[in-house]
Amino acid sequence: MTDDIAAGADEQPGDPGPWPYGGPPPPVPAAGAGRSRRRLVALAVAGLLVLGSVGYVLWPGGSGRSANGNAAAHATAAAQALSVLPAVQLSMVYDPGQDGTLTQADLTVTAAGQATGTLHEPDAGSSDLAWNAGQLYLKGDAAFWGTQSPLYDFDVSASGHWVAPQKRDGYYLLDNFAVDVGTLTPASLGSLVKQVTSDPTAVRGDAGSFGGRPATSYTAGDWTVLVASTAPYTVLGIGGTPHDSGPVRSAAWTAPVHSTKVVDAGFRSSVLPTDDPGTGDPAGPPSLFFVPAPACPAEAAAVPPAVAGASSTAVPSGTAGSSDPTGTGTAQGAAFSATQTSGTDCSTPSCPMTFEVTNTGDQPADATLYVSAPGFPETPFPLGTIAPGDSRQASASRPNQAPPGQTVSVTVSTWVYSSALYGQDPAVPQRLRARNLNPDDQAEVSSVATPLRAAAVNLLDQMTQNTPASNTEANTAALKALDSANTRGLLPLLSTITSSGRLQNPDDLRTIIPKAIAPTDVREMEQVAHLLQTDPTAKVWYDGPYIVDGTRYQADYIYTGTENGQPVKRAVQIKTLTSYKNLGTNVRKGANQLNGKAGGPNGDDTLAEKAPPGFERVLQLYLEPSFGYLAMSNQADLENWIQSRAFRQSRQNLCDPGGGGLLVDRLVIINGTGLHTWTDLGKLGIHC
C-alpha cells in the first residue's frame, strides 16, 4: 500500500476520503459547484517566503469575529477590501516550471500599475525591480544575472546598473519571473478574487490556519484564493498560473504587427514546457503564490519617483556597463593583450626583452604578466591596475641559447593573469595551462561573462586538478560540464560550492552537473551550497562515494560539520514531492537508500547507496509547489499531517519491516515556511 491519494489510498467505506491535515475536513463544493477538485498551486522555497501573520488590522472593513456567516458575502467583502487599496504589498514566489529554479519577489504595486521591489534567487543573487507601462527594469548583481537563461548573459556585466530587458516577440521579458507586474494592482487582484470565489464550479474548503488565521479556500480553474474565515474578511493568499488573458497575466510579449524592429530571442520561449518522461519530475506550467497586504502611505508614495529614476537611467539589455552601443555584448569587463616590443635578434650573452600589456576591455583591473623562455623559468611581473585602453610595460633579460658561431630560434611565452578573470589564486590558471586547458583558448570559458569568469575557471580547475594531465577525457568532460552549468544558470550555485574548498569530491562534478536536470537535482545542489555557505566547518561528499576501511558508502550528500557548537556527521537523502501519489513511494525509497536496502544501478548492489556507520541518517522531504496546502504550512500543521492517516503508510515506510527499528534518525521537511526538523519520531506517531 502506498500513500497514493489519486488512487484513494486509506479510504474507508463512508469515509469522505484522505485529507492532508489531521483535523479539518475535506473541501465541500460551493453552491452549484462540480465535484472536481484541484490542488492549490503554492510555491515553496526554503527560508525565503516567511508566511507570517498578514497585518489585517490595516485592512479596511469591519473587525471582530463571527462564528457564522454567508461565505459568498465574506469572499465578496474580501475582494472589495483588496480592490480599493491605493497600493498593495506582495510577498511572492514564482516557479517558471522549466528547471526547478524558484524566484522570490517582494513588491509594492500601486493602483496605477507602477511597482518597485526586489527579486531573490535561492542562495544566488538578487535584483532591484521596477515596472511601468508594460516595461520591466532590473538592477541585479552578477550572481542574479548569472542564474538567468543565456538570453541575458550579456547583462551579467550590468551589476549595479538599471537594465530594460528587450521585448522579444513571443518571449518572456525574464524567464525566471515572467509576470506582468502591472496586472498585480489591487483592482486586478480584487477582480481575480471575485472571479474565483463567485465561479459556480468553485470548490470551497477549510484550509485550516494560514498566517495565524482560520482560512477558507476557493479553487476555480487554475487559481486558488484563501480568504479569512473570521472577520475582518480579507484575502490571505492567492496562487495559480498567469495566462495571456485574465486579471493576472504573464509577461510574454507579442508584437502588434511582427516587424524587423522586434528582436527575436534565440533561447527559451513562452511556450509551456511538457513533462519530461525521463526524469519523472513534471516541468509543469509557470505558477506563483503570493501573500497580499496593504502598503503603508509612505511605501506607496515612494513608488512613482523610484520608477521614474529607474526608467530614466535604464539602458537596453546587452549595453549596461559596456562600451558597446550596439548591444551585441562584445565588451564586458577587463580583457588583456600582451606584445613583445623588443627585437627578435640577439647576439649578446644576455638578451633583453620588453613587453607591453594593454587593457582592451571596458573595466579597470589588475594585471600580472607571466613570461617564460628557454633558460628563463616562468616569472611574474606585477603591473598594478590598468585602466581600459591603457598599457603598462615590463622588461627582463634571458640568457642567449645559441652556441658560439651558431643561430637558434627560441620561443618566448607570455600570458596575463588578472584576478578579475581568474580569481585570487594564480595557481588555478597555471594548473589548467599545464594540462593544456589554457582558459584563454577554451570557448566554454570565453563564453562566460567576465564577472563570472573566475568562477568558471575555478570550477574547471576543481573538476580536473585530481586527475593526471594526460587524461584528455577528463578535460573534455569538464568542459562539457562547465558549458552546461553556464547555459543553465548554475554557475553562481556551483561557485558557492567550489569556492569553499571543502567539497571532498570535486571530480564527480564532471558527471553530476550534466545530469542535474530535474527539480530534485537542483534542490540537492541548493542544499549543498547552503550548507557550505552557513557552516564554515562543513566538509561535503556530494553525490559521490565516502570510503571507510575500503567499503563504499554514498547518499545524495554526506557531510561532517558543526551544529550548535557540537560536531555532526550526517548522510542525507533528498526526495522532492510533487504530489500525494508519490509520497509513500519516495519515503520508502529514501529510507531504504539510507540503509543500503534499495539496491544499486543495473543490479550492482556494491554501488547501492547507504549511510556510513556512525552517521546520522537524514531523510529530507522537499514539498514542491504542486504538493498542495502543506507547501506553505507551519511546523504545527506539518506535525498534524504526519500523525494523520494520510501519512499512515509513510510512517510505516520509515520502519524496517524486518523488525530492525527506525530506518531514519532525523526527518526534515522543507517548504515555503522554512526548514522543519524532527529527531524524536515517536512524538510523531512513528513507532517501530
XYZ file of C-alpha atoms in Angstrom:
688
model
C 0.000 0.000 0.000
C 1.196 3.499 -0.758
C 0.011 6.979 0.110
C -1.457 7.358 -3.370
C -4.184 9.930 -2.875
C -5.181 9.804 -6.521
C -5.908 6.117 -6.110
C -7.902 6.672 -2.926
C -5.389 5.113 -0.553
C -6.510 4.625 3.058
C -10.152 5.337 2.247
C -12.778 3.540 4.334
C -16.425 2.880 3.433
C -18.412 6.007 4.087
C -15.255 7.991 4.752
C -15.084 11.338 2.891
C -11.549 10.460 1.771
C -7.976 11.394 2.595
C -7.179 14.948 3.671
C -3.674 16.284 4.223
C -4.435 17.806 7.635
C -5.162 15.909 10.779
C -8.220 17.886 11.866
C -10.006 19.869 9.117
C -12.460 18.045 6.869
C -12.077 17.726 3.109
C -13.311 20.566 0.857
C -17.001 20.874 0.141
C -18.216 22.336 -3.136
C -19.594 25.848 -3.056
C -23.184 26.262 -4.084
C -23.618 24.718 -7.517
C -20.044 23.521 -7.607
C -18.934 20.471 -9.517
C -17.177 17.512 -7.989
C -13.752 18.211 -9.480
C -11.017 19.181 -7.088
C -7.723 20.832 -7.913
C -4.916 21.389 -5.529
C -3.702 24.790 -4.577
C -0.782 25.939 -6.670
C 1.525 27.230 -3.932
C 5.244 27.776 -4.286
C 7.810 26.683 -1.720
C 11.387 27.815 -1.284
C 13.319 27.130 1.901
C 13.882 30.143 4.089
C 12.676 32.680 1.525
C 8.947 33.143 1.967
C 8.010 33.627 5.619
C 4.293 33.235 5.856
C 3.773 35.345 8.945
C 0.573 36.913 10.046
C -0.727 39.354 7.485
C -1.316 42.739 9.083
C -5.051 42.576 8.711
C -5.658 45.352 11.231
C -4.649 47.715 8.431
C -7.256 46.405 6.029
C -10.377 48.499 5.527
C -13.589 46.934 6.756
C -15.120 45.656 9.972
C -13.494 43.993 12.940
C -14.319 41.258 15.410
C -15.094 37.574 14.950
C -18.124 35.850 13.530
C -18.998 32.246 14.241
C -21.378 32.056 11.319
C -21.979 33.995 8.161
C -22.516 33.857 4.455
C -19.316 32.563 2.829
C -20.092 34.206 -0.504
C -20.658 37.554 1.189
C -17.390 37.180 3.100
C -15.467 36.483 -0.086
C -17.095 39.448 -1.809
C -16.156 41.689 1.108
C -12.566 40.434 0.969
C -12.342 41.108 -2.774
C -13.768 44.598 -2.319
C -11.393 45.416 0.554
C -8.452 44.401 -1.615
C -9.576 46.202 -4.762
C -9.890 49.661 -3.143
C -6.389 49.751 -1.670
C -4.212 52.583 -3.025
C -1.268 50.155 -3.091
C -0.571 46.557 -2.113
C 2.487 44.761 -0.785
C 3.102 41.277 -2.191
C 5.361 38.541 -0.823
C 5.615 36.146 -3.738
C 7.356 33.057 -5.045
C 7.410 32.330 -8.774
C 8.209 28.999 -10.446
C 8.972 29.181 -14.186
C 8.119 25.486 -14.447
C 11.180 24.693 -16.550
C 14.214 23.796 -14.468
C 13.173 23.999 -10.836
C 14.603 27.480 -10.228
C 12.347 29.454 -7.881
C 12.367 33.240 -7.559
C 11.147 35.164 -4.540
C 9.721 38.645 -5.041
C 8.799 41.352 -2.562
C 6.822 44.039 -4.373
C 4.833 47.196 -3.772
C 2.265 47.731 -6.544
C 0.172 50.882 -6.816
C -3.360 51.236 -8.111
C -1.884 52.917 -11.210
C 0.101 49.777 -12.083
C 3.560 51.018 -11.123
C 5.732 48.792 -8.940
C 9.054 48.547 -7.168
C 10.640 45.731 -5.188
C 13.311 43.054 -5.177
C 13.851 39.613 -6.703
C 15.907 36.906 -4.988
C 17.282 33.630 -6.326
C 17.972 30.785 -3.837
C 21.488 31.315 -2.431
C 22.440 33.020 -5.699
C 21.911 36.719 -6.265
C 19.259 39.413 -6.137
C 17.970 42.340 -8.156
C 16.042 45.547 -7.628
C 12.904 45.718 -9.771
C 10.758 48.465 -11.191
C 7.760 48.252 -13.511
C 5.933 50.887 -15.518
C 3.692 50.842 -18.582
C 4.491 47.269 -19.574
C 8.263 47.614 -19.175
C 10.396 45.711 -16.670
C 13.513 47.357 -15.208
C 16.174 45.386 -13.311
C 19.300 46.288 -11.379
C 20.815 42.941 -10.411
C 24.141 41.726 -9.157
C 26.365 39.413 -11.191
C 25.082 36.299 -9.418
C 21.475 37.227 -10.246
C 22.240 37.698 -13.934
C 24.294 34.509 -13.892
C 21.229 32.457 -12.919
C 19.194 33.696 -15.873
C 18.944 31.990 -19.248
C 21.608 32.524 -21.960
C 19.370 35.210 -23.414
C 20.618 37.520 -20.664
C 24.282 36.501 -20.439
C 25.457 39.841 -21.789
C 23.714 41.598 -18.903
C 25.968 39.943 -16.314
C 28.250 42.946 -16.650
C 25.331 45.194 -15.718
C 25.782 44.786 -11.959
C 24.669 47.995 -10.277
C 23.060 49.407 -13.431
C 19.404 49.596 -14.394
C 18.611 47.456 -17.422
C 15.445 47.381 -19.524
C 15.063 43.811 -20.906
C 14.232 43.983 -24.584
C 10.798 42.961 -25.779
C 11.167 39.893 -27.959
C 8.165 38.733 -29.931
C 6.619 35.722 -28.194
C 9.187 35.595 -25.376
C 9.122 36.475 -21.692
C 10.789 39.660 -20.502
C 12.546 37.490 -17.920
C 12.186 33.694 -17.803
C 12.629 33.385 -14.036
C 9.946 35.982 -13.295
C 7.537 36.073 -16.226
C 4.743 38.012 -14.524
C 3.095 41.140 -15.902
C 3.572 43.130 -12.695
C 1.187 45.779 -13.990
C -1.645 43.247 -13.600
C -0.953 42.834 -9.882
C -2.759 46.039 -8.943
C -5.250 45.993 -6.055
C -8.162 46.285 -8.504
C -6.848 43.442 -10.678
C -6.306 41.179 -7.675
C -9.739 42.045 -6.324
C -11.205 41.122 -9.701
C -9.383 37.795 -9.647
C -10.630 37.017 -6.147
C -14.199 37.829 -7.147
C -13.874 35.760 -10.321
C -12.652 32.688 -8.423
C -14.934 32.889 -5.386
C -18.081 33.566 -7.426
C -17.424 30.859 -10.007
C -20.338 28.378 -9.835
C -17.879 25.489 -10.233
C -15.554 26.726 -7.484
C -14.590 24.231 -4.797
C -14.701 25.687 -1.292
C -12.763 24.066 1.533
C -11.469 24.524 5.046
C -7.794 25.419 4.601
C -7.036 25.178 8.303
C -4.860 28.019 9.567
C -2.887 30.320 7.310
C -0.783 33.177 8.641
C -2.234 32.558 12.091
C -5.840 32.916 10.955
C -8.551 30.378 10.072
C -8.843 30.268 6.286
C -11.282 29.131 3.621
C -10.001 28.131 0.196
C -11.757 28.699 -3.134
C -10.448 26.913 -6.215
C -11.632 27.512 -9.774
C -9.715 26.933 -12.970
C -6.001 27.444 -12.379
C -6.393 29.682 -9.325
C -6.898 29.185 -5.599
C -7.759 32.001 -3.206
C -7.516 31.877 0.583
C -9.975 34.118 2.471
C -10.057 34.671 6.226
C -12.862 32.643 7.789
C -13.431 35.204 10.545
C -13.897 38.962 10.433
C -12.302 41.064 9.134
C -12.723 39.055 5.930
C -9.521 39.671 3.996
C -7.587 37.882 1.267
C -4.771 35.892 2.877
C -3.181 34.296 -0.180
C -3.541 33.747 -3.926
C -1.919 31.026 -6.029
C -2.180 29.971 -9.643
C -0.892 30.181 -13.188
C -0.712 33.524 -15.046
C -2.141 33.436 -18.557
C -2.079 35.754 -21.547
C -5.641 36.709 -20.667
C -7.279 37.206 -17.307
C -6.791 39.562 -14.380
C -3.200 38.388 -13.696
C -1.190 37.814 -16.859
C 2.192 36.513 -17.897
C 4.834 38.866 -19.223
C 5.152 37.214 -22.607
C 5.093 39.975 -25.194
C 3.565 39.761 -28.651
C 4.216 42.430 -31.224
C 1.013 44.028 -32.603
C 2.486 43.602 -36.078
C 5.578 41.481 -36.451
C 8.351 43.602 -37.929
C 12.117 43.646 -38.234
C 12.211 46.052 -35.281
C 11.235 43.246 -32.940
C 14.238 41.376 -31.556
C 13.724 37.628 -31.884
C 15.080 35.625 -28.974
C 17.266 32.619 -29.579
C 16.635 30.612 -26.468
C 13.602 29.951 -24.272
C 10.142 30.797 -25.493
C 6.979 31.418 -23.523
C 5.501 28.147 -24.746
C 4.752 25.995 -21.737
C 7.141 23.047 -21.324
C 5.950 19.479 -21.321
C 6.612 16.783 -18.770
C 9.985 15.121 -19.047
C 9.337 11.362 -19.064
C 12.986 10.684 -18.449
C 13.168 12.364 -15.045
C 9.790 11.568 -13.552
C 9.513 15.190 -12.420
C 6.952 17.172 -14.411
C 8.127 20.538 -15.593
C 4.619 21.979 -15.386
C 3.388 25.445 -16.323
C 4.680 28.628 -14.685
C 2.953 29.333 -11.387
C 3.114 31.693 -8.440
C 1.819 32.156 -4.917
C 1.656 35.463 -3.093
C 0.502 36.989 0.177
C -1.121 40.449 -0.198
C -1.108 43.149 2.477
C -1.966 46.869 2.421
C 1.022 49.084 1.683
C 1.506 51.979 4.090
C 1.155 55.500 2.597
C 4.909 56.157 2.691
C 5.654 52.956 0.752
C 3.006 53.773 -1.838
C 4.296 57.336 -2.238
C 7.861 56.093 -2.802
C 6.954 54.007 -5.855
C 6.442 56.697 -8.582
C 9.757 58.524 -8.023
C 11.644 55.238 -7.773
C 10.119 54.058 -11.048
C 10.960 57.371 -12.708
C 14.583 57.062 -11.597
C 14.878 53.526 -12.938
C 13.281 54.305 -16.300
C 15.338 57.452 -16.845
C 18.689 55.700 -16.315
C 17.992 52.215 -17.712
C 19.625 51.090 -20.924
C 18.610 48.229 -23.261
C 19.773 44.790 -22.231
C 23.234 43.995 -23.537
C 24.614 47.507 -23.134
C 24.746 48.232 -19.411
C 28.261 48.556 -18.047
C 29.599 48.210 -21.561
C 31.189 50.481 -24.124
C 29.355 48.543 -26.800
C 26.486 50.752 -28.063
C 25.197 48.096 -30.446
C 24.054 45.830 -27.654
C 25.961 42.836 -29.021
C 27.818 42.409 -25.743
C 31.276 42.358 -27.344
C 32.806 44.346 -24.495
C 32.113 43.458 -20.870
C 34.740 43.752 -18.186
C 38.501 43.665 -18.463
C 40.491 41.947 -21.219
C 44.235 41.994 -21.839
C 46.687 41.600 -24.703
C 50.470 41.213 -24.394
C 53.001 42.148 -27.083
C 56.773 41.732 -27.143
C 58.186 45.091 -28.259
C 61.897 44.213 -28.167
C 63.770 42.978 -31.207
C 63.895 39.274 -32.041
C 67.624 39.028 -32.885
C 70.177 38.798 -30.079
C 73.974 38.426 -30.383
C 74.921 39.249 -26.782
C 75.219 36.807 -23.864
C 72.146 38.347 -22.268
C 69.138 39.101 -24.439
C 66.866 41.981 -23.323
C 63.084 41.515 -23.537
C 60.437 44.227 -23.283
C 56.674 43.731 -23.298
C 53.568 45.882 -23.393
C 50.291 44.818 -21.768
C 47.106 46.633 -22.796
C 43.636 46.508 -21.245
C 41.428 46.022 -24.296
C 38.242 45.702 -22.216
C 35.956 48.295 -20.695
C 36.685 47.916 -16.962
C 39.879 48.575 -14.946
C 41.544 45.503 -13.456
C 44.818 44.283 -12.014
C 47.277 42.550 -14.335
C 50.367 40.407 -13.898
C 52.453 39.420 -16.920
C 53.956 35.915 -16.853
C 56.999 35.340 -19.098
C 58.923 32.143 -19.798
C 61.646 31.179 -22.283
C 64.478 28.640 -22.581
C 66.805 29.308 -19.670
C 64.268 31.714 -18.199
C 61.706 29.969 -15.928
C 58.198 31.405 -15.786
C 58.411 34.701 -13.937
C 55.600 37.076 -12.869
C 55.746 40.831 -13.473
C 53.031 42.637 -11.451
C 51.745 45.672 -13.351
C 49.116 47.002 -10.959
C 45.668 48.138 -12.070
C 45.357 49.058 -15.744
C 42.518 51.275 -16.932
C 40.614 50.493 -20.167
C 42.749 51.461 -23.158
C 45.886 51.980 -21.076
C 49.128 49.985 -21.297
C 51.961 49.023 -18.970
C 55.480 47.846 -19.820
C 57.694 45.126 -18.353
C 61.386 44.359 -19.018
C 63.649 41.383 -18.381
C 66.700 39.590 -19.772
C 67.151 35.950 -20.718
C 70.387 34.041 -21.422
C 71.353 33.624 -25.062
C 70.784 29.981 -26.011
C 72.921 29.959 -29.209
C 76.345 28.235 -29.118
C 79.247 30.397 -30.419
C 79.008 30.953 -34.165
C 75.503 29.470 -34.428
C 71.957 30.808 -34.688
C 68.991 29.211 -32.928
C 65.331 30.075 -32.618
C 63.704 30.355 -29.195
C 60.077 30.743 -28.146
C 59.163 33.352 -25.588
C 55.783 32.614 -23.976
C 53.593 35.175 -22.246
C 50.196 35.275 -20.620
C 48.418 37.784 -18.424
C 46.899 36.920 -15.076
C 44.136 39.081 -13.587
C 42.046 38.323 -10.519
C 39.062 39.716 -12.446
C 39.408 36.868 -14.944
C 40.911 34.007 -12.941
C 40.167 34.644 -9.263
C 42.559 35.365 -6.423
C 44.895 32.402 -6.925
C 47.168 32.450 -9.997
C 47.909 28.756 -9.378
C 44.442 27.946 -10.762
C 45.091 29.085 -14.365
C 48.663 27.761 -14.086
C 47.358 24.251 -13.349
C 44.916 24.451 -16.244
C 47.616 25.629 -18.650
C 49.828 22.740 -17.526
C 47.162 20.265 -18.649
C 46.547 22.012 -21.991
C 43.351 23.684 -20.737
C 44.517 27.243 -21.236
C 41.395 29.208 -20.220
C 42.035 31.834 -22.893
C 41.775 29.179 -25.603
C 38.570 27.476 -24.408
C 35.284 28.639 -25.933
C 33.452 27.223 -22.890
C 35.370 29.724 -20.728
C 35.378 32.719 -23.054
C 31.589 32.408 -23.485
C 31.148 33.081 -19.762
C 30.562 36.744 -18.965
C 33.560 38.400 -17.326
C 32.051 38.851 -13.838
C 31.559 35.062 -13.672
C 34.762 34.106 -15.494
C 36.727 33.498 -12.293
C 34.006 31.167 -11.020
C 34.087 29.267 -14.311
C 37.880 28.912 -14.256
C 37.818 27.721 -10.648
C 35.096 25.176 -11.457
C 37.127 23.849 -14.388
C 40.184 23.531 -12.152
C 38.247 21.803 -9.359
C 36.888 19.216 -11.788
C 40.337 18.308 -13.158
C 43.078 19.005 -10.620
C 42.956 15.491 -9.114
C 43.348 13.722 -12.473
C 46.568 13.271 -14.458
C 47.301 15.993 -17.013
C 47.333 13.306 -19.683
C 43.663 12.460 -19.023
C 42.142 14.213 -22.016
C 38.766 12.546 -21.412
C 38.559 14.330 -18.070
C 39.328 17.614 -19.828
C 36.557 17.053 -22.368
C 34.020 16.052 -19.705
C 34.920 19.061 -17.547
C 34.449 21.476 -20.456
C 31.073 19.891 -21.231
C 30.002 20.237 -17.584
C 31.140 23.862 -17.476
C 29.164 24.687 -20.604
C 26.076 23.027 -19.112
C 26.444 24.967 -15.860
C 26.812 28.273 -17.689
C 23.934 27.635 -20.091
C 21.533 26.631 -17.329
C 22.412 29.402 -14.879
C 24.027 27.124 -12.282
C 27.404 28.878 -12.072
C 26.546 31.046 -9.022
C 25.431 27.985 -7.022
C 28.438 25.965 -8.126
C 30.721 28.878 -7.337
C 29.479 28.803 -3.733
C 30.220 25.081 -3.600
C 33.667 25.085 -5.197
C 34.962 28.344 -3.710
C 34.502 26.907 -0.216
C 37.363 24.498 -0.873
C 35.515 21.945 1.281
C 33.831 19.811 -1.370
C 35.624 16.491 -0.988
C 34.805 15.009 -4.406
C 35.042 17.858 -6.948
C 35.992 15.418 -9.733
C 32.459 13.995 -9.578
C 31.048 17.348 -10.721
C 32.033 16.329 -14.249
C 29.158 13.825 -14.192
C 26.859 15.472 -11.617
C 26.359 18.757 -13.492
C 25.213 17.411 -16.886
C 22.731 15.112 -15.111
C 21.307 17.838 -12.839
C 18.189 18.329 -14.935
C 15.164 17.604 -12.734
C 13.984 19.906 -9.906
C 15.171 17.362 -7.328
C 18.720 17.652 -8.738
C 18.612 21.430 -8.394
C 17.326 21.064 -4.803
C 20.326 18.871 -3.938
C 22.692 21.461 -5.375
C 20.939 24.258 -3.474
C 21.167 22.350 -0.192
C 24.870 21.597 -0.635
C 25.574 25.254 -1.461
C 23.531 26.423 1.527
C 25.321 24.036 3.892
C 28.791 25.092 2.760
C 27.762 28.727 2.989
C 26.293 28.531 6.509
C 28.634 26.040 8.196
C 32.277 27.116 7.742
C 33.438 23.770 9.161
C 31.371 21.553 6.852
C 33.091 19.049 4.583
C 30.782 17.568 1.945
C 30.758 14.482 -0.256
C 28.191 15.463 -2.896
C 26.517 12.501 -4.610
C 29.785 10.617 -4.516
C 31.462 7.777 -2.613
C 32.569 8.012 1.011
C 35.124 5.303 1.792
C 35.532 3.698 5.236
C 38.089 0.880 5.592
C 37.792 0.108 1.903
C 33.966 -0.026 1.982
C 31.993 2.352 -0.238
C 29.080 4.394 1.128
C 27.006 7.039 -0.658
C 23.972 9.327 -0.285
C 22.690 12.449 -2.003
C 25.233 14.175 0.191
C 27.282 13.162 3.215
C 28.879 15.711 5.478
C 30.722 16.395 8.677
C 30.353 19.747 10.356
C 29.322 21.658 13.445
C 25.871 22.491 14.780
C 25.291 24.472 17.971
C 28.941 24.009 18.832
C 28.759 20.221 18.549
C 30.303 18.039 15.821
C 27.844 16.309 13.500
C 28.133 13.527 10.916
C 25.163 13.052 8.605
C 24.101 11.237 5.462
C 21.185 12.892 3.647
C 18.698 11.613 1.104
C 16.520 14.279 -0.539
C 13.138 13.458 -2.003
C 11.224 16.062 -3.959
C 7.472 15.609 -3.606
C 5.284 16.922 -6.403
C 2.014 15.213 -5.412
C 0.496 12.917 -2.822
C 0.654 9.956 -5.151
C 4.449 9.782 -4.907
C 4.599 10.381 -1.147
C 4.738 6.817 0.167
C 7.000 5.621 -2.634
C 9.532 8.384 -2.054
C 9.535 7.999 1.719
C 10.107 4.262 1.391
C 12.830 4.683 -1.229
C 14.683 7.369 0.722
C 14.607 5.338 3.941
C 15.767 2.214 2.132
C 18.594 4.082 0.409
C 19.930 5.309 3.737
C 20.181 1.691 4.838
C 21.502 0.057 1.665
C 18.169 -1.649 1.001
C 17.327 -0.036 -2.341
C 19.842 -1.897 -4.493
C 22.393 -0.455 -6.872
C 22.203 0.642 -10.500
C 21.937 -2.144 -13.066
C 21.602 -4.680 -10.255
C 25.082 -3.943 -8.854
C 24.478 -3.876 -5.096
C 28.083 -2.879 -4.441
C 27.067 0.576 -5.727
C 23.943 0.779 -3.550
C 23.528 3.967 -1.546
C 23.972 3.619 2.213
C 24.839 5.851 5.158
C 28.315 5.247 6.622
C 28.424 3.683 10.094
C 28.178 6.235 12.882
C 26.498 8.832 10.645
C 23.040 10.207 11.412
C 20.566 9.085 8.733
C 18.567 12.077 7.459
C 15.543 11.906 5.182
C 14.731 15.324 3.723
C 11.356 15.845 2.040
C 11.055 18.910 -0.176
C 7.409 19.875 -0.722
C 7.225 21.261 -4.234
C 4.628 23.853 -5.339
C 2.197 21.322 -6.730
C 2.032 19.395 -3.457
C -0.803 21.494 -2.031
C -1.533 23.443 1.132
C 1.290 21.767 3.019
C 3.783 23.528 0.775
C 3.094 26.607 2.927
C 2.165 25.117 6.308
C 3.934 25.769 9.597
C 5.529 23.124 11.795
C 2.414 22.526 13.893
C 0.320 21.865 10.775
C 3.019 19.553 9.402
C 3.083 17.591 12.652
C -0.708 17.141 12.462
C -0.303 15.849 8.922
C 2.474 13.400 9.807
C 0.296 11.991 12.600
C -2.797 11.756 10.386
C -3.969 8.750 8.434
C -2.895 10.467 5.192
C 0.694 9.808 6.314
C -0.011 6.380 7.812
C 1.679 4.312 5.121
C 4.637 6.683 5.062
C 5.039 6.281 8.833
C 5.208 2.545 8.298
C 7.723 3.046 5.483
C 10.110 4.672 7.966
C 10.312 1.371 9.869
C 12.298 -1.730 8.992
C 9.724 -4.379 8.002
C 12.095 -6.975 9.407
C 11.816 -5.543 12.895
C 15.079 -3.632 12.810
C 13.554 -0.413 14.130
C 13.642 3.049 12.590
C 15.310 3.471 9.214
C 15.970 7.200 9.748
C 17.286 9.219 12.673
C 16.167 12.664 11.547
C 13.186 13.735 9.431
C 13.388 17.097 7.675
C 10.652 18.826 5.665
C 11.370 21.948 3.625
C 8.517 24.123 2.389
C 7.581 27.761 1.965
C 7.822 28.493 5.691
C 11.340 27.138 6.052
C 13.108 24.033 7.308
C 11.329 21.794 9.835
C 13.241 19.095 11.729
C 12.240 16.214 13.979
C 14.575 13.810 15.807
C 12.086 12.325 18.268
C 9.991 10.491 15.706
C 7.981 8.734 18.397
C 6.229 12.013 19.163
C 5.024 11.994 15.551
C 3.376 8.630 15.976
C 6.196 6.749 14.264
C 6.641 3.611 16.362
C 8.596 0.635 15.075
